[in-house]
Amino acid sequence: MGTMVDTLAHPSAEVVERMSKRWNRLDSLQKCLQELTQVDGTLRQLETLEECETVFLATLAAWERWTGDMFVSRNKDKDADKPKDFPLRDRPAASNADDAVAYFIRTHPGSFEDLFVSRPFVERLCQTPGKTWSETAAEILLANVQLKEGYLFSKTFQALNPMVALHFYAQLLQVAPKFRCGTGWPQMFINIIDEPLKAVDTLPLTPSMKDTLKAGYALKKYQTTNGEDALAPFEYARLQHAVLPDILPGDSGIVDMGTAGIAQALVVYTGLSIEQLESRLHPRSYSIIGFIKESDHVSDVILQDAQWLHQNGISRHAICDKLEELIFIAYYEYYLKLYRNAPRARDRLTPCRLDITKLLGYEPDQDTGCFSTNPQFPFELAAEYYLGSQGDPFHDSPTYPITGLGSGELRITNKQLKASYQETMVKKDAEPTTEQQPTSKQIAEQEEGQGVEEEKPLRRTLVPAYQCQIPNLALLLIRRLCFFESTSIRASPQHLATILQVQPTSTTNKNH
């Protein structure tokens, strides 16, 4: 298989044809840009808004072609095994364009700003093709612009009012909703505004997008003000998990809302119709397994679980508090085992171990360092983490960079329930389960090899009644909107409360 350098240096006929078509569509922009270029290679002073728009669009469209050409020429050396990041000074044409547009903005206040947030300009930006890898100039803009010196159009966006950049982003989401995939670009402008939270509230964005932007700013501000080490590891994890506010009220409030009220609240929050949202929750959409069965309605699933919690006096937040503790402990144990042959890496986990002991009161096993193998610890934990992350279906933008939830699964075994069952277990296929009825032999086979050093991958096929397996993203979904899901990855509130030993906080609702 050829390398990326070979692909760029010797592209296939299909690639050449596709790229040629895209480049030909930019001839008019390129010719205008050449007419504005002086003999010394610099751009003459821009006099009209049309000239400024042409330079801006042509530079975005040509950006990746310049990058690609330079990538090939700089990596002809056989020892160069990976691409290099080239500063803007290596692209004089782009640097000249940046100077020219920034000067126009400073000398013509409000002119380019009005154009930049107008719908026709945003539509044109989405329709202008890029040279090589990116599809449109808008994608190049979001992927490459930074306020730091040496990046594409850094001076231009330093000259712009940051609120203009944010309103442009809001306009972009309306013109091309697929750009809701990230918040890094608007976040850098939010960080330099005097009153960022008020500024975000003024933007024409959905509540879900506003919450994501505010949460990202809150974490960034905390890290900048206090440093990442100001909080103990578990306390910082709690901060990450709680920075996004609840979408729905408490369990009793959800019961009072009814299915119609729940559906309306979700429509307002996500900006989607209930049909669009449920389509996203079905299998083979946001997730292969899905979040609800195709025959279910999300408002019914939420209401049924909220009713059970309300009637039994158990709070979903109490379940989440316990689940949060176990997710953190399982995370510590996972990396403790992963780094078993790397002493230095294991030493970096010491603050986590001390934090668990100090804040949660648990002691690790003296021989293994794990909490699960301590007879006094009530649970056996096993975690598995993956490359990539599962997106939150109630957000168009990723929440994983904020919460750290969505890239792993946790299996929790209640030791007391397991021991109680084993005392009465008989040699027939009659074990009660939450989903299937595995045989005793199957359970024994499942438990083989699950020692401290080696563990089999987590499997969903066998889930005994004394055990639950749950993705860590569920912590976010349960806490924020009482969503326990309804597919094969569901862990019902009844089952979780039993496994986690969550006691009722009140008894007044049990007869309702």
Coordinates of C-alpha atoms in Angstrom, one line a residue, residues 39-426:
V39 CA 4.7 42.8 -9.0
D40 CA 6.4 42.1 -5.6
G41 CA 3.9 39.4 -4.8
T42 CA 2.0 41.4 -2.2
L43 CA -1.7 42.4 -2.6
R44 CA -2.5 46.0 -3.3
Q45 CA -4.7 47.9 -0.8
L46 CA -8.3 46.6 -1.1
E47 CA -10.7 49.4 -1.9
T48 CA -14.1 47.7 -2.1
L49 CA -16.0 45.1 -0.2
E50 CA -16.2 43.0 -3.3
E51 CA -12.4 42.9 -3.6
C52 CA -12.2 41.9 0.1
E53 CA -14.7 39.1 -0.3
T54 CA -12.9 37.8 -3.4
V55 CA -9.5 37.7 -1.6
F56 CA -11.1 36.0 1.5
L57 CA -12.8 33.3 -0.5
A58 CA -10.0 32.6 -2.9
T59 CA -7.5 32.3 -0.1
L60 CA -9.7 29.8 1.7
A61 CA -10.3 27.8 -1.5
A62 CA -6.5 27.6 -2.3
W63 CA -5.4 26.9 1.2
E64 CA -5.2 23.2 1.1
R65 CA -3.7 23.1 -2.4
W66 CA -0.8 25.2 -1.0
T67 CA -0.5 22.9 2.0
G68 CA -0.6 19.8 -0.2
D69 CA 2.0 21.0 -2.6
M70 CA 4.3 22.0 0.3
F71 CA 3.7 18.6 2.0
V72 CA 4.9 16.7 -1.1
S73 CA 8.0 18.9 -1.6
R74 CA 9.0 18.9 2.0
N75 CA 8.6 15.1 2.4
K76 CA 10.6 13.8 -0.6
D77 CA 13.2 12.8 1.9
K78 CA 12.8 9.0 2.5
D79 CA 13.4 9.5 6.2
A80 CA 10.4 11.8 6.6
D81 CA 7.8 9.4 7.9
K82 CA 5.1 11.8 8.9
P83 CA 3.6 15.2 7.7
K84 CA 4.9 18.4 9.3
D85 CA 3.0 21.4 10.5
F86 CA 3.9 24.4 8.4
P87 CA 3.6 27.9 9.8
L88 CA 1.9 30.6 7.8
R89 CA 5.2 32.3 6.9
D90 CA 5.8 29.4 4.5
R91 CA 2.7 30.4 2.6
P92 CA 3.4 34.1 1.6
A93 CA 0.2 34.3 -0.5
A94 CA -2.0 33.5 2.4
S95 CA -0.1 35.8 4.7
N96 CA -0.4 38.7 2.2
A97 CA -4.2 38.1 2.0
D98 CA -4.4 38.1 5.7
D99 CA -2.7 41.5 5.9
A100 CA -4.9 42.9 3.2
V101 CA -8.2 41.8 4.7
A102 CA -7.3 42.8 8.2
Y103 CA -6.3 46.3 7.0
F104 CA -9.6 46.6 5.2
I105 CA -11.5 45.6 8.3
R106 CA -9.7 48.3 10.4
T107 CA -10.2 51.0 7.8
H108 CA -13.8 50.2 6.9
P109 CA -15.5 49.6 10.3
G110 CA -18.5 47.4 10.1
S111 CA -18.4 46.7 6.3
F112 CA -16.8 43.3 6.3
E113 CA -18.5 42.4 9.5
D114 CA -22.0 42.9 8.0
L115 CA -21.0 40.8 5.0
F116 CA -19.5 38.1 7.2
V117 CA -22.7 37.4 9.1
S118 CA -25.1 37.7 6.1
R119 CA -26.9 34.6 5.0
P120 CA -25.9 35.0 1.3
F121 CA -22.2 35.2 2.2
V122 CA -22.4 32.1 4.4
E123 CA -24.2 30.2 1.7
R124 CA -21.5 31.2 -0.8
L125 CA -18.8 30.1 1.7
C126 CA -20.5 26.7 1.9
Q127 CA -20.7 26.4 -1.8
T128 CA -17.1 27.4 -2.6
P129 CA -15.1 24.2 -3.1
G130 CA -11.8 23.5 -1.5
K131 CA -8.7 22.4 -3.5
T132 CA -8.0 19.0 -2.2
W133 CA -9.3 17.2 1.0
S134 CA -11.9 19.6 2.3
E135 CA -15.3 19.9 0.6
T136 CA -15.9 23.6 1.0
A137 CA -14.2 26.8 2.0
A138 CA -16.4 26.8 5.2
E139 CA -14.8 23.6 6.3
I140 CA -11.3 25.0 5.7
L141 CA -12.2 28.0 7.8
L142 CA -13.4 26.0 10.8
A143 CA -10.5 23.6 10.6
N144 CA -7.6 26.0 10.2
V145 CA -8.4 29.5 11.6
Q146 CA -6.8 30.3 14.9
L147 CA -6.2 33.5 16.8
K148 CA -2.5 32.6 17.3
E149 CA 0.2 34.2 15.2
G150 CA 1.1 32.1 12.2
Y151 CA -2.3 30.5 11.4
L152 CA -4.7 31.1 8.5
F153 CA -6.3 34.5 8.8
S154 CA -5.1 35.1 12.3
K155 CA -4.8 38.8 11.8
T156 CA -8.2 39.1 10.2
F157 CA -10.0 37.4 13.1
Q158 CA -8.0 39.4 15.6
A159 CA -9.3 42.5 13.8
L160 CA -12.9 41.2 13.9
N161 CA -15.2 41.7 16.9
P162 CA -15.4 38.3 18.5
M163 CA -19.2 38.5 18.6
V164 CA -19.2 38.8 14.8
A165 CA -17.4 35.5 14.6
L166 CA -20.0 33.9 17.0
H167 CA -23.0 35.2 15.0
F168 CA -21.3 33.9 11.9
Y169 CA -21.1 30.4 13.5
A170 CA -24.8 30.6 14.5
Q171 CA -25.7 31.6 10.9
L172 CA -23.6 28.7 9.6
L173 CA -25.5 26.2 11.7
Q174 CA -28.7 27.4 10.1
V175 CA -27.4 27.3 6.6
A176 CA -25.5 24.0 7.0
P177 CA -26.5 22.0 10.1
K178 CA -23.7 19.5 9.7
F179 CA -21.3 22.0 11.1
R180 CA -22.8 21.4 14.5
C181 CA -20.1 18.6 14.8
G182 CA -17.7 20.7 16.8
T183 CA -17.5 23.7 19.2
G184 CA -13.7 24.3 19.2
W185 CA -13.9 27.2 16.7
P186 CA -16.6 29.3 18.5
Q187 CA -15.0 28.4 21.9
M188 CA -11.8 30.4 21.2
F189 CA -13.9 33.6 20.6
I190 CA -16.0 33.0 23.7
N191 CA -12.8 32.8 25.8
I192 CA -11.9 36.4 24.9
I193 CA -15.3 38.1 25.4
D194 CA -15.9 40.2 28.5
E195 CA -19.2 38.6 29.5
P196 CA -19.2 35.3 27.7
L197 CA -22.2 33.6 29.3
K198 CA -24.4 36.6 28.5
A199 CA -23.0 36.7 25.0
V200 CA -23.8 33.1 24.4
D201 CA -27.4 33.6 25.6
T202 CA -27.9 36.3 22.9
L203 CA -26.9 34.0 20.0
P204 CA -29.7 32.3 18.0
L205 CA -28.6 28.8 19.0
T206 CA -30.5 25.8 20.5
P207 CA -30.3 25.4 24.3
S208 CA -28.3 22.2 23.8
M209 CA -25.6 24.1 21.8
K210 CA -25.6 27.0 24.4
D211 CA -25.1 24.5 27.2
T212 CA -22.2 22.9 25.4
L213 CA -20.5 26.3 24.8
K214 CA -21.1 27.5 28.4
A215 CA -19.8 24.2 29.8
G216 CA -16.7 24.3 27.7
Y217 CA -16.0 27.9 28.8
A218 CA -16.6 27.0 32.4
L219 CA -14.0 24.2 32.4
K220 CA -11.5 26.3 30.4
K221 CA -11.9 29.2 32.9
Y222 CA -11.5 26.9 35.9
Q223 CA -8.3 25.4 34.4
T224 CA -6.9 28.8 33.5
T225 CA -7.7 30.3 36.9
N226 CA -6.9 27.5 39.2
G227 CA -4.8 25.0 37.2
E228 CA -5.8 21.5 36.4
D229 CA -4.3 20.2 39.6
A230 CA -6.3 22.5 41.9
L231 CA -8.9 19.8 42.5
A232 CA -8.2 16.2 43.4
P233 CA -8.8 13.8 40.5
F234 CA -12.2 12.6 41.7
E235 CA -13.4 16.1 42.4
Y236 CA -12.3 17.3 39.0
A237 CA -14.1 14.3 37.4
R238 CA -17.3 15.3 39.3
L239 CA -16.9 18.9 38.0
Q240 CA -16.6 17.5 34.4
H241 CA -19.8 15.4 34.9
A242 CA -21.8 18.1 36.4
V243 CA -20.9 21.1 34.2
L244 CA -23.7 20.3 31.8
P245 CA -27.1 21.2 33.6
D246 CA -30.1 18.9 33.8
I247 CA -32.4 18.9 30.8
L248 CA -35.5 17.8 32.7
P249 CA -36.5 18.5 36.3
G250 CA -36.5 16.0 39.2
D251 CA -38.3 12.7 39.0
S252 CA -41.5 14.0 40.5
G253 CA -41.4 17.0 38.1
I254 CA -41.0 14.6 35.2
V255 CA -44.1 12.7 36.3
D256 CA -46.1 15.9 36.5
M257 CA -45.0 16.8 32.9
G258 CA -46.4 13.7 31.3
T259 CA -45.4 12.4 27.9
A260 CA -46.5 15.5 26.1
G261 CA -44.6 17.8 28.4
I262 CA -41.4 15.6 28.1
A263 CA -41.6 15.5 24.3
Q264 CA -42.1 19.3 24.1
A265 CA -39.1 19.9 26.5
L266 CA -36.9 17.7 24.4
V267 CA -38.0 19.4 21.1
V268 CA -37.2 22.9 22.6
Y269 CA -33.8 21.7 24.0
T270 CA -32.5 19.9 20.9
G271 CA -34.1 22.0 18.2
L272 CA -35.3 18.8 16.5
S273 CA -38.8 17.5 16.0
I274 CA -39.7 14.5 18.2
E275 CA -39.7 12.3 15.0
Q276 CA -36.1 13.5 14.1
L277 CA -34.9 12.9 17.7
E278 CA -36.4 9.4 17.9
S279 CA -35.0 8.5 14.6
R280 CA -31.6 9.5 16.0
L281 CA -32.2 7.3 19.1
H282 CA -33.2 4.2 17.0
P283 CA -30.6 1.5 16.2
R284 CA -28.2 2.1 13.3
S285 CA -28.3 5.9 13.6
Y286 CA -26.2 7.6 16.3
S287 CA -25.4 4.1 17.7
I288 CA -25.5 0.7 16.1
I289 CA -27.4 -0.8 19.1
G290 CA -29.5 2.3 19.5
F291 CA -30.9 4.0 22.6
I292 CA -34.5 3.0 22.2
K293 CA -36.3 0.2 20.3
E294 CA -38.0 1.3 17.1
S295 CA -41.4 0.5 18.7
D296 CA -40.7 2.8 21.7
H297 CA -41.2 6.5 22.2
V298 CA -38.6 8.4 24.2
S299 CA -41.1 10.3 26.3
D300 CA -42.8 7.0 27.3
V301 CA -39.4 5.4 28.3
I302 CA -38.5 8.4 30.4
L303 CA -41.9 8.8 32.1
Q304 CA -42.1 5.1 33.1
D305 CA -38.7 5.1 34.8
A306 CA -39.4 8.4 36.5
Q307 CA -42.7 7.0 37.8
W308 CA -40.9 4.0 39.3
L309 CA -38.3 6.2 41.0
H310 CA -40.9 8.6 42.3
Q311 CA -43.1 5.8 43.7
N312 CA -40.2 4.1 45.4
G313 CA -38.7 7.2 46.9
I314 CA -35.4 6.7 45.0
S315 CA -33.7 9.6 43.3
R316 CA -32.0 9.1 39.9
H317 CA -29.3 11.5 41.2
A318 CA -28.6 9.1 44.1
I319 CA -28.1 6.3 41.6
C320 CA -25.8 8.5 39.5
D321 CA -23.7 9.6 42.6
K322 CA -22.9 5.9 43.3
L323 CA -22.4 5.1 39.7
E324 CA -20.0 8.0 39.4
E325 CA -17.9 6.7 42.2
L326 CA -17.6 3.2 40.7
I327 CA -16.8 4.6 37.2
F328 CA -13.9 6.5 38.7
I329 CA -12.6 3.5 40.7
A330 CA -13.0 1.2 37.6
Y331 CA -11.0 3.8 35.6
Y332 CA -8.2 3.6 38.2
E333 CA -8.2 -0.2 38.3
Y334 CA -8.2 -0.4 34.5
Y335 CA -5.1 1.6 34.1
L336 CA -3.4 0.0 37.1
K337 CA -3.7 -3.3 35.3
L338 CA -2.7 -1.8 32.0
Y339 CA 0.4 -0.3 33.4
R340 CA 1.4 -3.4 35.4
N341 CA 4.7 -3.6 33.7
A342 CA 5.3 0.2 33.7
P343 CA 6.2 1.3 37.2
R344 CA 6.5 5.0 36.3
A345 CA 3.0 5.1 34.8
R346 CA 1.6 3.2 37.8
D347 CA 3.1 5.9 40.1
R348 CA 1.1 8.5 38.2
L349 CA -2.1 6.8 39.4
T350 CA -1.2 7.3 43.1
P351 CA -3.2 10.6 43.4
C352 CA -6.3 8.7 42.2
R353 CA -5.8 5.9 44.7
L354 CA -5.3 8.4 47.6
D355 CA -8.4 10.4 46.4
I356 CA -10.6 7.3 46.5
T357 CA -9.4 6.4 50.0
K358 CA -9.8 10.0 51.3
L359 CA -13.1 11.0 49.7
L360 CA -14.9 7.7 49.4
G361 CA -13.5 5.8 52.4
Y362 CA -12.4 2.7 50.5
E363 CA -9.1 0.9 51.0
P364 CA -7.3 -1.0 48.2
D365 CA -6.0 -4.5 48.5
Q366 CA -2.5 -4.4 49.8
D367 CA -1.2 -7.1 47.4
T368 CA -2.9 -5.9 44.1
G369 CA -3.5 -2.2 44.7
C370 CA -7.1 -2.8 43.4
F371 CA -10.2 -2.0 45.4
S372 CA -12.3 -4.8 43.8
T373 CA -10.1 -7.5 45.3
N374 CA -10.4 -6.1 48.8
P375 CA -13.0 -8.4 50.6
Q376 CA -14.4 -5.3 52.4
F377 CA -15.2 -3.5 49.1
P378 CA -18.8 -4.5 48.1
F379 CA -18.3 -4.6 44.3
E380 CA -16.2 -6.3 41.7
L381 CA -15.5 -3.9 38.8
A382 CA -14.4 -4.4 35.2
A383 CA -14.0 -1.6 32.7
E384 CA -13.2 -1.4 29.0
Y385 CA -12.3 1.6 27.0
Y386 CA -12.4 2.2 23.2
L387 CA -10.8 4.5 20.6
G388 CA -13.3 7.2 19.7
S389 CA -16.5 8.0 21.7
Q390 CA -20.2 7.5 21.5
G391 CA -22.0 10.8 20.9
D392 CA -24.7 12.1 23.2
P393 CA -27.9 11.9 21.0
F394 CA -29.4 14.9 22.7
H395 CA -26.5 17.1 21.5
D396 CA -25.4 17.9 18.0
S397 CA -22.0 18.9 19.2
P398 CA -19.7 16.4 21.0
T399 CA -19.9 16.3 24.8
Y400 CA -17.0 13.9 25.3
P401 CA -14.3 16.6 25.4
I402 CA -16.2 18.2 28.3
T403 CA -17.4 15.3 30.3
G404 CA -15.0 12.5 29.4
L405 CA -18.0 10.1 29.2
G406 CA -18.8 8.0 26.1
S407 CA -15.7 6.0 25.4
G408 CA -16.1 3.0 27.8
E409 CA -18.3 0.4 29.5
L410 CA -18.4 -0.7 33.1
R411 CA -19.5 -4.1 34.6
I412 CA -20.5 -4.0 38.2
T413 CA -20.9 -7.2 40.3
N414 CA -22.5 -6.9 43.7
K415 CA -20.4 -9.4 45.9
Q416 CA -23.2 -9.9 48.5
L417 CA -25.8 -10.7 45.9
K418 CA -23.4 -13.0 44.1
A419 CA -22.5 -14.9 47.3
S420 CA -26.2 -15.2 48.2
Y421 CA -27.0 -16.6 44.9
Q422 CA -24.1 -19.1 44.9
E423 CA -25.3 -20.5 48.2
T424 CA -28.6 -21.5 46.6
M425 CA -27.4 -22.2 43.0
V426 CA -28.5 -25.5 41.6

